[in-house]
């Protein structure tokens, strides 16, 4: 899966490992559970295909730490 993400999404090897691990984790969790992928590297991860896939698992994407923290706080 890492190689597929690296090729299709044009992610670096390191970023594709992070993303593949994230997707693997959110797939294992109940859909109803709110999830958040917080990463300040919007240059690599703020891509429509990535955000769409995360959203399909009820996973919110945030690229600003303060906003991500507020989102997490609102869910607890």
GROMACS .gro file of N, CA, C and O in nm, residues 7-42:
model
  144
    7UNK      N    1   0.311   0.631  -0.540
    7UNK     CA    2   0.296   0.650  -0.684
    7UNK      C    3   0.173   0.736  -0.718
    7UNK      O    4   0.185   0.837  -0.787
    8UNK      N    5   0.058   0.696  -0.668
    8UNK     CA    6  -0.068   0.764  -0.705
    8UNK      C    7  -0.076   0.905  -0.648
    8UNK      O    8  -0.116   0.998  -0.718
    9UNK      N    9  -0.039   0.921  -0.522
    9UNK     CA   10  -0.052   1.051  -0.457
    9UNK      C   11   0.075   1.135  -0.464
    9UNK      O   12   0.080   1.246  -0.414
   10UNK      N   13   0.180   1.078  -0.524
   10UNK     CA   14   0.308   1.147  -0.537
   10UNK      C   15   0.366   1.189  -0.401
   10UNK      O   16   0.420   1.298  -0.386
   11UNK      N   17   0.352   1.099  -0.304
   11UNK     CA   18   0.407   1.124  -0.171
   11UNK      C   19   0.550   1.075  -0.164
   11UNK      O   20   0.587   0.981  -0.235
   12UNK      N   21   0.629   1.134  -0.077
   12UNK     CA   22   0.763   1.081  -0.053
   12UNK      C   23   0.749   0.945   0.014
   12UNK      O   24   0.640   0.909   0.063
   13UNK      N   25   0.857   0.870   0.019
   13UNK     CA   26   0.851   0.739   0.082
   13UNK      C   27   0.808   0.752   0.228
   13UNK      O   28   0.722   0.678   0.275
   14UNK      N   29   0.866   0.846   0.299
   14UNK     CA   30   0.834   0.866   0.440
   14UNK      C   31   0.687   0.907   0.458
   14UNK      O   32   0.617   0.853   0.543
   15UNK      N   33   0.639   1.000   0.377
   15UNK     CA   34   0.500   1.043   0.388
   15UNK      C   35   0.403   0.933   0.350
   15UNK      O   36   0.296   0.920   0.409
   16UNK      N   37   0.439   0.851   0.252
   16UNK     CA   38   0.350   0.742   0.214
   16UNK      C   39   0.342   0.636   0.323
   16UNK      O   40   0.238   0.574   0.343
   17UNK      N   41   0.450   0.617   0.398
   17UNK     CA   42   0.448   0.524   0.512
   17UNK      C   43   0.354   0.578   0.620
   17UNK      O   44   0.271   0.504   0.674
   18UNK      N   45   0.366   0.707   0.650
   18UNK     CA   46   0.279   0.770   0.750
   18UNK      C   47   0.133   0.759   0.707
   18UNK      O   48   0.046   0.722   0.786
   19UNK      N   49   0.107   0.792   0.582
   19UNK     CA   50  -0.031   0.790   0.534
   19UNK      C   51  -0.089   0.648   0.531
   19UNK      O   52  -0.202   0.626   0.573
   20UNK      N   53  -0.012   0.553   0.484
   20UNK     CA   54  -0.059   0.413   0.480
   20UNK      C   55  -0.088   0.362   0.621
   20UNK      O   56  -0.188   0.293   0.644
   21UNK      N   57  -0.003   0.397   0.717
   21UNK     CA   58  -0.027   0.356   0.857
   21UNK      C   59  -0.152   0.422   0.912
   21UNK      O   60  -0.230   0.359   0.984
   22UNK      N   61  -0.174   0.547   0.876
   22UNK     CA   62  -0.293   0.619   0.921
   22UNK      C   63  -0.419   0.553   0.865
   22UNK      O   64  -0.515   0.527   0.938
   23UNK      N   65  -0.419   0.525   0.735
   23UNK     CA   66  -0.536   0.462   0.672
   23UNK      C   67  -0.559   0.323   0.730
   23UNK      O   68  -0.673   0.285   0.758
   24UNK      N   69  -0.453   0.248   0.751
   24UNK     CA   70  -0.467   0.116   0.811
   24UNK      C   71  -0.533   0.126   0.949
   24UNK      O   72  -0.621   0.047   0.982
   25UNK      N   73  -0.494   0.226   1.027
   25UNK     CA   74  -0.551   0.244   1.160
   25UNK      C   75  -0.698   0.285   1.155
   25UNK      O   76  -0.781   0.229   1.225
   26UNK      N   77  -0.732   0.383   1.071
   26UNK     CA   78  -0.872   0.429   1.069
   26UNK      C   79  -0.967   0.323   1.014
   26UNK      O   80  -1.083   0.319   1.053
   27UNK      N   81  -0.916   0.235   0.928
   27UNK     CA   82  -0.998   0.125   0.875
   27UNK      C   83  -1.038   0.028   0.986
   27UNK      O   84  -1.143  -0.034   0.980
   28UNK      N   85  -0.953   0.014   1.087
   28UNK     CA   86  -0.976  -0.081   1.195
   28UNK      C   87  -1.070  -0.027   1.303
   28UNK      O   88  -1.118  -0.103   1.385
   29UNK      N   89  -1.094   0.101   1.302
   29UNK     CA   90  -1.176   0.163   1.405
   29UNK      C   91  -1.320   0.173   1.360
   29UNK      O   92  -1.348   0.183   1.240
   30UNK      N   93  -1.414   0.174   1.454
   30UNK     CA   94  -1.555   0.186   1.416
   30UNK      C   95  -1.578   0.318   1.341
   30UNK      O   96  -1.520   0.421   1.375
   31UNK      N   97  -1.664   0.313   1.239
   31UNK     CA   98  -1.691   0.432   1.159
   31UNK      C   99  -1.742   0.546   1.246
   31UNK      O  100  -1.703   0.662   1.228
   32UNK      N  101  -1.829   0.515   1.341
   32UNK     CA  102  -1.890   0.618   1.425
   32UNK      C  103  -1.789   0.691   1.513
   32UNK      O  104  -1.814   0.802   1.558
   33UNK      N  105  -1.674   0.632   1.535
   33UNK     CA  106  -1.570   0.696   1.615
   33UNK      C  107  -1.510   0.811   1.535
   33UNK      O  108  -1.465   0.794   1.423
   34UNK      N  109  -1.509   0.929   1.594
   34UNK     CA  110  -1.450   1.045   1.528
   34UNK      C  111  -1.298   1.033   1.532
   34UNK      O  112  -1.240   1.003   1.636
   35UNK      N  113  -1.237   1.057   1.418
   35UNK     CA  114  -1.092   1.045   1.407
   35UNK      C  115  -1.036   1.174   1.349
   35UNK      O  116  -1.106   1.247   1.281
   36UNK      N  117  -0.907   1.200   1.374
   36UNK     CA  118  -0.845   1.321   1.323
   36UNK      C  119  -0.703   1.291   1.278
   36UNK      O  120  -0.626   1.228   1.350
   37UNK      N  121  -0.670   1.334   1.158
   37UNK     CA  122  -0.533   1.327   1.107
   37UNK      C  123  -0.480   1.469   1.111
   37UNK      O  124  -0.520   1.555   1.035
   38UNK      N  125  -0.392   1.494   1.206
   38UNK     CA  126  -0.335   1.626   1.228
   38UNK      C  127  -0.191   1.625   1.180
   38UNK      O  128  -0.109   1.547   1.230
   39UNK      N  129  -0.164   1.707   1.081
   39UNK     CA  130  -0.030   1.712   1.025
   39UNK      C  131  -0.005   1.853   0.975
   39UNK      O  132  -0.081   1.904   0.894
   40UNK      N  133   0.100   1.915   1.021
   40UNK     CA  134   0.127   2.053   0.983
   40UNK      C  135   0.195   2.066   0.848
   40UNK      O  136   0.222   2.176   0.803
   41UNK      N  137   0.219   1.955   0.781
   41UNK     CA  138   0.281   1.958   0.649
   41UNK      C  139   0.173   1.958   0.541
   41UNK      O  140   0.153   1.861   0.470
   42UNK      N  141   0.103   2.069   0.528
   42UNK     CA  142  -0.008   2.077   0.432
   42UNK      C  143   0.041   2.066   0.289
   42UNK      O  144  -0.035   2.027   0.201
   0.00000   0.00000   0.00000
